[in-house]
Backbone as a printed PyTorch tensor [residue, N CA C, xyz], in Angstrom:
tensor([[[  0.8430,  -1.1780,   0.0000],
         [  0.0000,   0.0000,   0.0000],
         [  0.8920,   1.2470,   0.0000]],

        [[  0.6590,   2.1800,  -0.9500],
         [  1.5050,   3.3820,  -1.0220],
         [  1.2670,   4.2680,   0.1950]],

        [[  2.3060,   5.0250,   0.6130],
         [  2.1310,   5.9070,   1.7660],
         [  1.1020,   6.9950,   1.4550]],

        [[  0.3340,   7.3470,   2.4810],
         [ -0.6750,   8.3820,   2.2900],
         [ -0.0080,   9.7430,   2.2010]],

        [[ -0.5630,  10.5870,   1.3460],
         [ -0.0630,  11.9480,   1.2010],
         [ -0.3960,  12.7230,   2.4740]],

        [[  0.5730,  13.4540,   2.9780],
         [  0.3470,  14.2690,   4.1720],
         [ -0.4290,  15.5160,   3.7730]],

        [[ -1.4570,  15.8250,   4.5180],
         [ -2.3000,  16.9920,   4.2340],
         [ -2.0540,  18.0310,   5.3250]],

        [[ -1.7030,  19.2260,   4.8980],
         [ -1.3830,  20.3130,   5.8180],
         [ -2.5640,  21.2750,   5.9440]],

        [[ -2.5510,  22.0940,   7.0010],
         [ -3.6060,  23.0880,   7.1990],
         [ -3.7670,  23.9720,   5.9670]],

        [[ -2.6470,  24.3910,   5.3890],
         [ -2.6960,  25.2600,   4.2030],
         [ -3.4620,  24.5850,   3.0650]],

        [[ -3.2460,  23.2820,   2.8690],
         [ -3.9650,  22.5360,   1.8260],
         [ -5.4650,  22.5610,   2.0980]],

        [[ -5.8230,  22.3750,   3.3420],
         [ -7.2410,  22.3430,   3.7310],
         [ -7.8730,  23.7140,   3.5100]],

        [[ -7.1700,  24.7600,   3.9090],
         [ -7.7110,  26.1090,   3.7470],
         [ -7.8500,  26.4890,   2.2730]],

        [[ -6.8810,  26.1130,   1.4630],
         [ -6.9830,  26.3650,   0.0160],
         [ -8.1980,  25.6470,  -0.5650]],

        [[ -8.3660,  24.3940,  -0.1850],
         [ -9.4990,  23.6140,  -0.6950],
         [-10.8210,  24.1730,  -0.1760]],

        [[-10.8550,  24.6010,   1.0840],
         [-12.0800,  25.1720,   1.6510],
         [-12.4430,  26.4730,   0.9470]],

        [[-11.4440,  27.3140,   0.6680],
         [-11.7050,  28.5650,  -0.0530],
         [-12.2470,  28.2700,  -1.4500]],

        [[-11.6660,  27.2950,  -2.1260],
         [-12.1440,  26.9320,  -3.4680],
         [-13.5700,  26.3810,  -3.4130]],

        [[-13.8590,  25.5750,  -2.3930],
         [-15.2030,  25.0130,  -2.2340],
         [-16.2270,  26.1210,  -2.0030]],

        [[-15.9270,  27.0410,  -1.0990],
         [-16.8520,  28.1500,  -0.8200],
         [-16.9820,  29.0500,  -2.0370]],

        [[-15.8750,  29.3490,  -2.7000],
         [-15.9260,  30.2060,  -3.8910],
         [-16.8340,  29.6150,  -4.9620]],

        [[-16.7780,  28.3000,  -5.1190],
         [-17.5750,  27.6550,  -6.1630],
         [-19.0070,  27.3660,  -5.7900]],

        [[-19.2590,  27.0280,  -4.5170],
         [-20.5960,  26.5560,  -4.1390],
         [-21.2810,  27.3830,  -3.0570]],

        [[-20.5630,  28.3160,  -2.4500],
         [-21.1560,  29.1510,  -1.4210],
         [-20.8280,  28.6730,  -0.0250]],

        [[-20.9460,  29.5710,   0.9610],
         [-20.5990,  29.2270,   2.3440],
         [-21.3810,  28.0480,   2.9030]],

        [[-22.6150,  27.8880,   2.4690],
         [-23.4560,  26.8040,   2.9850],
         [-22.9480,  25.4270,   2.5730]],

        [[-22.1010,  25.3590,   1.5640],
         [-21.5780,  24.0710,   1.0890],
         [-20.4290,  23.5480,   1.9450]],

        [[-19.8990,  24.3920,   2.8210],
         [-18.7280,  23.9980,   3.5940],
         [-19.1050,  23.1040,   4.7720]],

        [[-18.6360,  21.8780,   4.7090],
         [-18.7520,  20.9320,   5.8170],
         [-17.4980,  20.0690,   5.7720]],

        [[-17.2310,  19.3670,   6.8410],
         [-16.0430,  18.5040,   6.8590],
         [-16.1670,  17.4320,   5.7850]],

        [[-17.3570,  16.8610,   5.6310],
         [-17.5490,  15.8070,   4.6230],
         [-17.3740,  16.3410,   3.1970]],

        [[-17.9750,  17.5130,   2.9070],
         [-17.8530,  18.0490,   1.5420],
         [-16.4070,  18.4500,   1.2510]],

        [[-15.7240,  18.9400,   2.2560],
         [-14.3240,  19.3200,   2.0850],
         [-13.4510,  18.0830,   1.8600]],

        [[-13.6840,  17.0360,   2.6500],
         [-12.9370,  15.7840,   2.4700],
         [-13.1870,  15.2120,   1.0730]],

        [[-14.4330,  15.2550,   0.6330],
         [-14.7760,  14.7630,  -0.7130],
         [-14.0340,  15.5760,  -1.7720]],

        [[-14.0220,  16.8990,  -1.6240],
         [-13.3400,  17.7630,  -2.5950],
         [-11.8330,  17.5160,  -2.6150]],

        [[-11.2780,  17.1590,  -1.4550],
         [ -9.8410,  16.9200,  -1.3570],
         [ -9.4600,  15.4780,  -1.6710]],

        [[-10.4470,  14.6000,  -1.7900],
         [-10.1690,  13.1900,  -2.0640],
         [ -9.5130,  12.4940,  -0.8930]],

        [[ -9.9640,  12.8220,   0.3150],
         [ -9.3890,  12.1990,   1.5180],
         [-10.5150,  11.8910,   2.4990]],

        [[-10.1650,  11.2760,   3.6060],
         [-11.1400,  11.0410,   4.6620],
         [-11.2850,  12.3260,   5.4850]],

        [[-12.1950,  12.3160,   6.4210],
         [-12.3780,  13.4830,   7.2880],
         [-11.2730,  13.5710,   8.3490]],

        [[-10.5450,  12.4870,   8.5710],
         [ -9.5460,  12.4320,   9.6360],
         [ -8.4850,  13.5380,   9.5350]],

        [[ -7.8730,  13.7950,   8.3610],
         [ -6.8570,  14.8530,   8.3070],
         [ -7.4200,  16.2370,   8.6370]],

        [[ -8.6840,  16.4410,   8.3050],
         [ -9.3060,  17.7440,   8.5790],
         [ -9.5130,  17.9070,  10.0760]],

        [[-10.0350,  16.8560,  10.7140],
         [-10.2200,  16.9150,  12.1670],
         [ -8.8910,  16.9520,  12.9070]],

        [[ -7.8460,  16.3760,  12.3280],
         [ -6.5220,  16.4460,  12.9530],
         [ -5.9680,  17.8660,  12.8930]],

        [[ -6.2500,  18.5750,  11.8070],
         [ -5.7290,  19.9320,  11.6220],
         [ -6.5570,  20.9760,  12.3600]],

        [[ -7.8670,  20.7120,  12.4710],
         [ -8.7800,  21.6700,  13.0960],
         [ -9.6590,  20.9270,  14.0900]],

        [[ -9.6940,  21.4120,  15.3120],
         [-10.4050,  20.6970,  16.3780],
         [-11.9230,  20.6820,  16.1820]],

        [[-12.4280,  21.6530,  15.4090],
         [-13.8760,  21.7190,  15.1980],
         [-14.1670,  22.4680,  13.9060]],

        [[-15.4110,  22.4170,  13.4930],
         [-15.8360,  23.1680,  12.3190],
         [-15.7220,  24.6640,  12.5790]],

        [[-15.9860,  25.0920,  13.8020],
         [-15.8340,  26.5080,  14.1480],
         [-14.3890,  26.9590,  13.9830]],

        [[-13.4480,  26.1180,  14.4140],
         [-12.0270,  26.4580,  14.2790],
         [-11.6390,  26.5490,  12.8020]],

        [[-12.1280,  25.6370,  11.9930],
         [-11.8680,  25.6820,  10.5550],
         [-12.4610,  26.9480,   9.9550]],

        [[-13.6800,  27.2680,  10.3250],
         [-14.3720,  28.4420,   9.8130],
         [-13.5950,  29.7190,  10.1460]],

        [[-13.1460,  29.8350,  11.3890],
         [-12.3690,  31.0100,  11.8240],
         [-11.0570,  31.1020,  11.0400]],

        [[-10.3770,  29.9810,  10.8970],
         [ -9.1090,  29.9620,  10.1590],
         [ -9.3350,  30.3020,   8.6860]],

        [[-10.4510,  29.8530,   8.1280],
         [-10.7560,  30.1420,   6.7260],
         [-10.9950,  31.6350,   6.5180]],

        [[-11.7010,  32.2680,   7.4340],
         [-11.9390,  33.7090,   7.3240],
         [-10.6080,  34.4560,   7.3800]],

        [[ -9.7310,  34.0550,   8.2960],
         [ -8.4040,  34.6720,   8.3710],
         [ -7.6180,  34.4400,   7.0780]],

        [[ -7.7340,  33.2400,   6.5260],
         [ -7.0490,  32.9050,   5.2770],
         [ -7.5490,  33.7940,   4.1350]],

        [[ -8.8590,  33.9610,   4.0350],
         [ -9.4350,  34.7930,   2.9660],
         [ -8.9890,  36.2430,   3.1380]],

        [[ -9.0140,  36.7470,   4.3570],
         [ -8.5540,  38.1220,   4.6060],
         [ -7.1240,  38.3050,   4.0980]],

        [[ -6.2740,  37.3530,   4.4390],
         [ -4.8550,  37.4910,   4.1190],
         [ -4.5690,  37.2620,   2.6360]],

        [[ -5.2470,  36.3010,   2.0040],
         [ -4.9400,  35.9470,   0.6180],
         [ -5.7760,  36.6760,  -0.4260]],

        [[ -6.9180,  37.1850,  -0.0360],
         [ -7.7780,  37.8570,  -1.0020],
         [ -7.9760,  39.3400,  -0.7060]],

        [[ -7.8410,  39.7420,   0.5530],
         [ -8.1920,  41.1090,   0.9240],
         [ -7.0000,  42.0000,   1.2620]],

        [[ -5.8550,  41.4330,   1.5570],
         [ -4.6960,  42.2830,   1.8340],
         [ -4.2350,  42.8450,   0.5070]],

        [[ -4.4890,  44.1170,   0.3360],
         [ -4.2380,  44.7580,  -0.9560],
         [ -2.7620,  45.0800,  -1.1290]],

        [[ -2.2670,  44.7790,  -2.2870],
         [ -0.9300,  45.2170,  -2.6830],
         [ -1.1460,  46.3990,  -3.6220]],

        [[ -1.7860,  47.4320,  -3.0890],
         [ -2.2020,  48.5630,  -3.9100],
         [ -1.2470,  49.7330,  -3.7250]],

        [[ -1.1940,  50.5560,  -4.7490],
         [ -0.2800,  51.6930,  -4.7180],
         [ -0.9170,  52.9350,  -4.1030]],

        [[ -2.2270,  52.9230,  -3.8780],
         [ -2.8820,  54.1080,  -3.3370],
         [ -4.0830,  53.7140,  -2.4780]],

        [[ -4.5470,  54.6900,  -1.7370],
         [ -5.7230,  54.5030,  -0.8850],
         [ -6.9300,  54.0910,  -1.7200]],

        [[ -7.1190,  54.7690,  -2.8300],
         [ -8.2510,  54.4430,  -3.7010],
         [ -8.1160,  53.0280,  -4.2540]],

        [[ -6.9130,  52.6160,  -4.5870],
         [ -6.7230,  51.2820,  -5.1370],
         [ -7.0460,  50.1870,  -4.1260]],

        [[ -6.8440,  50.4560,  -2.8410],
         [ -7.2510,  49.4880,  -1.8120],
         [ -8.7660,  49.3020,  -1.8710]],

        [[ -9.5030,  50.4170,  -1.9920],
         [-10.9650,  50.3470,  -2.0830],
         [-11.3990,  49.6330,  -3.3580]],

        [[-10.7640,  49.9460,  -4.4610],
         [-11.0990,  49.2940,  -5.7400],
         [-10.8350,  47.7940,  -5.6460]],

        [[ -9.7380,  47.4200,  -5.0170],
         [ -9.4130,  46.0080,  -4.8320],
         [-10.4970,  45.2970,  -4.0130]],

        [[-10.9570,  45.9480,  -2.9530],
         [-12.0280,  45.3960,  -2.1180],
         [-13.3140,  45.2230,  -2.9300]],

        [[-13.6680,  46.2190,  -3.7240],
         [-14.8900,  46.1430,  -4.5340],
         [-14.7550,  45.0690,  -5.6160]],

        [[-13.5880,  44.9240,  -6.1860],
         [-13.3790,  43.8600,  -7.1790],
         [-13.4810,  42.4790,  -6.5390]],

        [[-13.0320,  42.3650,  -5.2820],
         [-13.2060,  41.1170,  -4.5360],
         [-14.6960,  40.8110,  -4.3800]],

        [[-15.4900,  41.8040,  -4.0010],
         [-16.9360,  41.6050,  -3.8450],
         [-17.5750,  41.1910,  -5.1570]],

        [[-17.0960,  41.7420,  -6.2490],
         [-17.6570,  41.4390,  -7.5800],
         [-17.2420,  40.0550,  -8.0590]],

        [[-15.9620,  39.7330,  -7.8990],
         [-15.4500,  38.5010,  -8.5040],
         [-15.5170,  37.2850,  -7.5810]],

        [[-15.5850,  37.5180,  -6.2780],
         [-15.5980,  36.4120,  -5.3110],
         [-16.8100,  36.5560,  -4.3840]],

        [[-17.9820,  36.5870,  -4.9950],
         [-19.2080,  36.8400,  -4.2350],
         [-19.3860,  35.8820,  -3.0540]],

        [[-19.1120,  34.6200,  -3.2650],
         [-19.3110,  33.6460,  -2.1850],
         [-18.2960,  33.8230,  -1.0490]],

        [[-17.0640,  34.1320,  -1.3860],
         [-16.0790,  34.3870,  -0.3260],
         [-16.4030,  35.6910,   0.3990]],

        [[-16.9020,  36.6780,  -0.3300],
         [-17.3380,  37.9240,   0.3140],
         [-18.4550,  37.6260,   1.3150]],

        [[-19.4030,  36.7990,   0.9040],
         [-20.4990,  36.4410,   1.8130],
         [-19.9820,  35.7340,   3.0620]],

        [[-19.0180,  34.8440,   2.8700],
         [-18.4390,  34.1240,   4.0050],
         [-17.8600,  35.0870,   5.0410]],

        [[-17.1070,  36.0710,   4.5800],
         [-16.4080,  36.9710,   5.4920],
         [-17.3130,  38.0880,   6.0040]],

        [[-18.1350,  38.6670,   5.1290],
         [-18.8340,  39.9060,   5.4870],
         [-20.3350,  39.7650,   5.7180]],

        [[-20.9570,  38.7450,   5.1880],
         [-22.4120,  38.6230,   5.3250],
         [-22.7550,  37.3970,   6.1550]],

        [[-22.2360,  37.3530,   7.3470],
         [-22.4590,  36.2170,   8.2370],
         [-22.9020,  36.7300,   9.5900]],

        [[-23.5650,  35.8730,  10.3260],
         [-23.9270,  36.2050,  11.6970],
         [-22.6620,  36.2220,  12.5350]],

        [[-22.4610,  37.2780,  13.2780],
         [-21.2340,  37.4170,  14.0510],
         [-21.4860,  37.2310,  15.5320]],

        [[-20.5390,  36.6180,  16.2070],
         [-20.6760,  36.5120,  17.6660],
         [-20.5620,  37.8880,  18.3140]],

        [[-21.1740,  38.0440,  19.4610],
         [-21.1300,  39.3210,  20.1780],
         [-19.6810,  39.7340,  20.4190]],

        [[-19.4050,  41.0050,  20.1690],
         [-18.0750,  41.5360,  20.4300],
         [-17.0960,  41.4070,  19.2850]],

        [[-17.4550,  40.7050,  18.2150],
         [-16.5190,  40.5620,  17.0950],
         [-16.4570,  41.8620,  16.3050]],

        [[-15.2970,  42.1890,  15.7970],
         [-15.1070,  43.3910,  14.9900],
         [-16.0480,  43.3610,  13.7970]],

        [[-16.6610,  44.4830,  13.5200],
         [-17.6110,  44.5390,  12.4020],
         [-16.9380,  44.3870,  11.0490]],

        [[-15.9220,  45.1930,  10.8010],
         [-15.2830,  45.1950,   9.4900],
         [-13.8680,  44.6720,   9.6080]],

        [[-13.5730,  43.6780,   8.8180],
         [-12.2320,  43.1260,   8.7860],
         [-11.4650,  43.8460,   7.6950]],

        [[-10.5490,  44.7000,   8.0800],
         [ -9.7620,  45.4480,   7.1100],
         [ -8.2810,  45.2150,   7.3930]],

        [[ -7.6760,  44.2500,   6.7180],
         [ -6.2600,  43.9670,   6.9750],
         [ -5.3370,  45.0960,   6.5370]],

        [[ -5.8820,  46.0640,   5.7940],
         [ -5.0660,  47.1640,   5.2910],
         [ -5.1580,  48.4240,   6.1480]],

        [[ -5.9590,  48.3960,   7.2160],
         [ -6.2390,  49.6060,   8.0000],
         [ -4.9970,  50.3090,   8.5310]],

        [[ -4.0520,  49.6200,   9.1650],
         [ -2.9010,  50.3650,   9.7160],
         [ -2.1420,  51.1720,   8.6590]],

        [[ -1.8990,  50.5610,   7.5010],
         [ -1.1680,  51.2610,   6.4440],
         [ -1.9750,  52.4210,   5.8750]],

        [[ -3.2720,  52.1990,   5.6490],
         [ -4.0790,  53.2460,   5.0350],
         [ -4.2940,  54.4140,   5.9910]],

        [[ -4.4830,  54.1410,   7.2650],
         [ -4.6530,  55.2220,   8.2440],
         [ -3.3630,  56.0390,   8.3330]],

        [[ -2.2330,  55.3580,   8.2990],
         [ -0.9500,  56.0770,   8.3150],
         [ -0.8170,  56.9710,   7.0810]],

        [[ -1.2260,  56.4810,   5.9150],
         [ -1.1950,  57.3020,   4.7000],
         [ -2.0410,  58.5540,   4.8710]],

        [[ -3.2200,  58.4010,   5.4520],
         [ -4.1040,  59.5530,   5.6590],
         [ -3.4940,  60.5450,   6.6450]],

        [[ -2.9320,  60.0550,   7.7220],
         [ -2.2790,  60.9330,   8.7030],
         [ -1.2020,  61.7790,   8.0370]],

        [[ -0.3670,  61.1250,   7.2600],
         [  0.7830,  61.7940,   6.6600],
         [  0.3680,  62.7750,   5.5720]],

        [[ -0.4550,  62.3290,   4.6510],
         [ -0.8200,  63.1620,   3.4980],
         [ -1.7290,  64.3220,   3.8690]],

        [[ -2.5860,  64.1110,   4.8490],
         [ -3.6090,  65.1180,   5.1660],
         [ -3.3260,  65.8800,   6.4580]],

        [[ -2.2000,  65.5900,   7.1040],
         [ -1.8560,  66.2520,   8.3590],
         [ -3.0050,  66.1380,   9.3710]],

        [[ -3.4720,  64.9110,   9.5380],
         [ -4.5300,  64.6150,  10.5020],
         [ -3.9320,  63.8460,  11.6760]],

        [[ -4.5050,  64.0380,  12.8630],
         [ -4.0730,  63.1810,  13.9620],
         [ -4.6320,  61.7790,  13.7260]],

        [[ -4.1170,  60.8230,  14.4640],
         [ -4.4870,  59.4210,  14.2350],
         [ -5.9910,  59.1950,  14.3810]],

        [[ -6.6150,  59.8130,  15.3710],
         [ -8.0500,  59.6190,  15.5920],
         [ -8.8650,  60.1260,  14.4120]],

        [[ -8.5520,  61.3340,  13.9160],
         [ -9.2960,  61.8660,  12.7630],
         [ -9.0440,  61.0280,  11.5120]],

        [[ -7.8050,  60.6070,  11.3160],
         [ -7.4840,  59.7680,  10.1550],
         [ -8.2520,  58.4520,  10.2280]],

        [[ -8.3230,  57.8610,  11.4160],
         [ -9.0550,  56.6050,  11.5940],
         [-10.5430,  56.8080,  11.3550]],

        [[-11.0910,  57.9400,  11.8130],
         [-12.5140,  58.2230,  11.6000],
         [-12.8220,  58.4640,  10.1250]],

        [[-11.9450,  59.1860,   9.4370],
         [-12.1340,  59.3930,   8.0000],
         [-12.1270,  58.0450,   7.2850]],

        [[-11.1640,  57.2170,   7.6290],
         [-11.0760,  55.8910,   7.0050],
         [-12.3290,  55.0590,   7.3030]],

        [[-12.7910,  55.1160,   8.5470],
         [-13.9940,  54.3580,   8.9270],
         [-15.1940,  54.7800,   8.0700]],

        [[-15.3430,  56.0770,   7.8470],
         [-16.4580,  56.5590,   7.0140],
         [-16.3180,  56.0670,   5.5740]],

        [[-15.0960,  56.0690,   5.0500],
         [-14.8730,  55.5550,   3.6960],
         [-15.1660,  54.0580,   3.6380]],

        [[-14.8010,  53.3300,   4.6960],
         [-15.0680,  51.8870,   4.7490],
         [-16.5670,  51.6300,   4.7290]],

        [[-17.3300,  52.3980,   5.4980],
         [-18.7900,  52.2160,   5.5050],
         [-19.3620,  52.3680,   4.0930]],

        [[-18.9180,  53.4030,   3.4070],
         [-19.4380,  53.6720,   2.0610],
         [-19.0320,  52.5510,   1.0980]],

        [[-17.7760,  52.1810,   1.1630],
         [-17.2520,  51.1350,   0.2950],
         [-17.9400,  49.8020,   0.5790]],

        [[-18.1440,  49.5230,   1.8510],
         [-18.8120,  48.2830,   2.2580],
         [-20.2240,  48.2180,   1.6860]],

        [[-20.9530,  49.3330,   1.7370],
         [-22.3280,  49.3240,   1.2050],
         [-22.3260,  49.0540,  -0.3000]],

        [[-21.3730,  49.6300,  -1.0310],
         [-21.2610,  49.3460,  -2.4620],
         [-20.9370,  47.8720,  -2.6880]],

        [[-20.0150,  47.3370,  -1.8790],
         [-19.5980,  45.9420,  -2.0310],
         [-20.7590,  44.9880,  -1.7760]],

        [[-21.5640,  45.2680,  -0.7590],
         [-22.7230,  44.4090,  -0.4590],
         [-23.6860,  44.4190,  -1.6410]],

        [[-23.9310,  45.5840,  -2.2160],
         [-24.8280,  45.6530,  -3.3840],
         [-24.2830,  44.8320,  -4.5420]],

        [[-22.9660,  44.8730,  -4.7370],
         [-22.3550,  44.1170,  -5.8290],
         [-22.3740,  42.6200,  -5.5450]],

        [[-22.0420,  42.2320,  -4.3240],
         [-21.9540,  40.8040,  -3.9700],
         [-23.3100,  40.1250,  -3.9610]],

        [[-24.3650,  40.8860,  -3.6900],
         [-25.7110,  40.3000,  -3.6390],
         [-26.4800,  40.4650,  -4.9420]],

        [[-25.8580,  41.1110,  -5.9330],
         [-26.5200,  41.2920,  -7.2130],
         [-27.5460,  42.4200,  -7.2310]],

        [[-27.5790,  43.2290,  -6.1760],
         [-28.5410,  44.3350,  -6.1140],
         [-28.2110,  45.4050,  -7.1350]],

        [[-26.9390,  45.7650,  -7.2320],
         [-26.4740,  46.7450,  -8.2170],
         [-25.1050,  46.3130,  -8.7240]],

        [[-24.7960,  46.6990,  -9.9250],
         [-23.4590,  46.4880, -10.4730],
         [-22.8970,  47.8540, -10.8290]],

        [[-21.6530,  48.0690, -10.5170],
         [-20.9990,  49.3350, -10.8170],
         [-19.9090,  49.0920, -11.8480]],

        [[-19.8490,  49.9650, -12.8430],
         [-18.7560,  49.8910, -13.8100],
         [-17.4960,  50.4460, -13.1510]],

        [[-16.3630,  50.2230, -13.7870],
         [-15.1020,  50.7730, -13.2630],
         [-15.1870,  52.2950, -13.1730]],

        [[-15.8130,  52.9250, -14.1600],
         [-15.9480,  54.3840, -14.1590],
         [-16.8400,  54.8510, -13.0080]],

        [[-17.9300,  54.1270, -12.7660],
         [-18.8110,  54.4860, -11.6510],
         [-18.1120,  54.3170, -10.3050]],

        [[-17.3630,  53.2480, -10.1680],
         [-16.6110,  53.0340,  -8.9240],
         [-15.6380,  54.1870,  -8.7000]],

        [[-14.8930,  54.5370,  -9.7280],
         [-13.9310,  55.6260,  -9.6190],
         [-14.6330,  56.9240,  -9.2260]],

        [[-15.7270,  57.2340,  -9.8900],
         [-16.4620,  58.4740,  -9.6110],
         [-17.0330,  58.4770,  -8.1960]],

        [[-17.6840,  57.3820,  -7.7980],
         [-18.2880,  57.3070,  -6.4660],
         [-17.2430,  57.4570,  -5.3620]],

        [[-16.1280,  56.7400,  -5.4980],
         [-15.0940,  56.8190,  -4.4730],
         [-14.4900,  58.2180,  -4.3890]],

        [[-14.2600,  58.8360,  -5.5400],
         [-13.6850,  60.1830,  -5.5600],
         [-14.6490,  61.2000,  -4.9660]],

        [[-15.9200,  61.1330,  -5.3550],
         [-16.8950,  62.1030,  -4.8460],
         [-17.1000,  61.9590,  -3.3440]],

        [[-17.1730,  60.7330,  -2.8640],
         [-17.3780,  60.5540,  -1.4280],
         [-16.1260,  60.9610,  -0.6580]],

        [[-14.9730,  60.6830,  -1.2060],
         [-13.7250,  61.1160,  -0.5680],
         [-13.7020,  62.6370,  -0.4300]],

        [[-14.1460,  63.3560,  -1.4610],
         [-14.2010,  64.8290,  -1.3950],
         [-15.0940,  65.2760,  -0.2330]],

        [[-16.2120,  64.5830,  -0.0420],
         [-17.1450,  64.9460,   1.0270],
         [-16.5060,  64.7380,   2.4000]],

        [[-15.9460,  63.5520,   2.6330],
         [-15.3770,  63.2920,   3.9620],
         [-14.0980,  64.1040,   4.1820]],

        [[-13.3370,  64.3340,   3.1350],
         [-12.1560,  65.1820,   3.2420],
         [-12.5610,  66.5920,   3.6740]],

        [[-13.5880,  67.1390,   3.0340],
         [-14.0790,  68.4760,   3.3870],
         [-14.5000,  68.5370,   4.8440]],

        [[-15.1520,  67.4810,   5.3060],
         [-15.6280,  67.4550,   6.6880],
         [-14.4580,  67.3750,   7.6720]],

        [[-13.5460,  66.4320,   7.4760],
         [-12.4680,  66.2200,   8.4440],
         [-11.3900,  67.2960,   8.3970]],

        [[-11.2480,  67.9840,   7.2750],
         [-10.3000,  69.0930,   7.1960],
         [-11.0070,  70.4340,   7.4090]],

        [[-12.3110,  70.4050,   7.6330],
         [-13.1190,  71.6130,   7.8420],
         [-12.8480,  72.6420,   6.7460]],

        [[-12.9840,  72.1770,   5.5190],
         [-12.7100,  73.0010,   4.3470],
         [-13.7810,  74.0880,   4.2180]],

        [[-13.3220,  75.3120,   3.9460],
         [-14.2480,  76.4400,   3.8720],
         [-14.3760,  77.0240,   2.4660]],

        [[-13.5600,  76.5640,   1.5280],
         [-13.6390,  77.1040,   0.1750],
         [-13.2080,  76.0420,  -0.8260]],

        [[-13.5830,  76.2530,  -2.0710],
         [-13.1760,  75.3490,  -3.1470],
         [-11.6550,  75.3650,  -3.3060]],

        [[-11.0610,  76.5270,  -3.1170],
         [ -9.6050,  76.6450,  -3.2270],
         [ -8.9100,  75.7840,  -2.1650]],

        [[ -9.4390,  75.8260,  -0.9430],
         [ -8.8700,  75.0140,   0.1330],
         [ -9.0600,  73.5180,  -0.1520]],

        [[-10.2400,  73.1630,  -0.6680],
         [-10.4930,  71.7700,  -1.0310],
         [ -9.5080,  71.3050,  -2.0950]],

        [[ -9.2720,  72.1460,  -3.0910],
         [ -8.3350,  71.7880,  -4.1560],
         [ -6.9220,  71.5850,  -3.6020]],

        [[ -6.5550,  72.3970,  -2.6080],
         [ -5.2490,  72.2280,  -1.9680],
         [ -5.1380,  70.8330,  -1.3570]],

        [[ -6.1710,  70.4040,  -0.6040],
         [ -6.1120,  69.1030,   0.0650],
         [ -6.2710,  67.9530,  -0.9250]],

        [[ -7.0020,  68.1860,  -1.9930],
         [ -7.0680,  67.1560,  -3.0420],
         [ -5.7080,  66.9950,  -3.7040]],

        [[ -5.0180,  68.1010,  -3.8940],
         [ -3.6710,  68.0140,  -4.4490],
         [ -2.7510,  67.2610,  -3.4990]],

        [[ -2.8730,  67.5540,  -2.2090],
         [ -2.0890,  66.8330,  -1.2180],
         [ -2.4600,  65.3420,  -1.1820]],

        [[ -3.6680,  65.0250,  -1.6530],
         [ -4.1640,  63.6410,  -1.6570],
         [ -3.8480,  62.8900,  -2.9350]],

        [[ -3.1570,  63.5270,  -3.8570],
         [ -2.9990,  62.9010,  -5.1810],
         [ -2.3570,  61.5220,  -5.0930]],

        [[ -1.4540,  61.3200,  -4.1180],
         [ -0.8490,  59.9910,  -3.9590],
         [ -1.8620,  58.9790,  -3.4180]],

        [[ -2.9080,  59.4440,  -2.7450],
         [ -3.9400,  58.5610,  -2.2130],
         [ -4.9500,  58.1550,  -3.2800]],

        [[ -5.1670,  59.0500,  -4.2400],
         [ -6.2500,  58.8640,  -5.2120],
         [ -5.7830,  58.2820,  -6.5310]],

        [[ -4.4940,  58.0810,  -6.6910],
         [ -3.9510,  57.5880,  -7.9580],
         [ -4.3870,  56.1970,  -8.3050]]])
């Protein structure tokens, strides 16, 4: 009898992500995952003590492999998130449209520390204001993503660009307490590295 192939946690998470991407979050079970991997349930239970543990690890895996943006600008992080909602509807549902336990963070944003730092530096905001500006942008972006992931609305690339830019102008005006178009243009110019 040939030796059995060793199955690692990474293999299980890759297969689980592929299963959810293709069939939806409801398709994920130890049996369906074992069937998809061509193995017994034993390696899965050896790697993960429970279905809850697998589910938690899968969400972390999706955040890290699908949501950590390698983007050159603040706007590109948002565009990357919206493209994830459009192209990976089932994985988006797994991470963002699920019942959450009490006390769990609402929005999983693996890019938050870097993006908040960009806002602090470019806009001369303290950390709290930069974090609040980012939070408002996340709310707006999240609502667009939910509409895309659920098929309620579809946005073209041009619409996404326009919506993100217009909403950024609004929150920028609020957090910088802009009093004139000239002042707004100054801060938009300072934001050019964020909006590229």
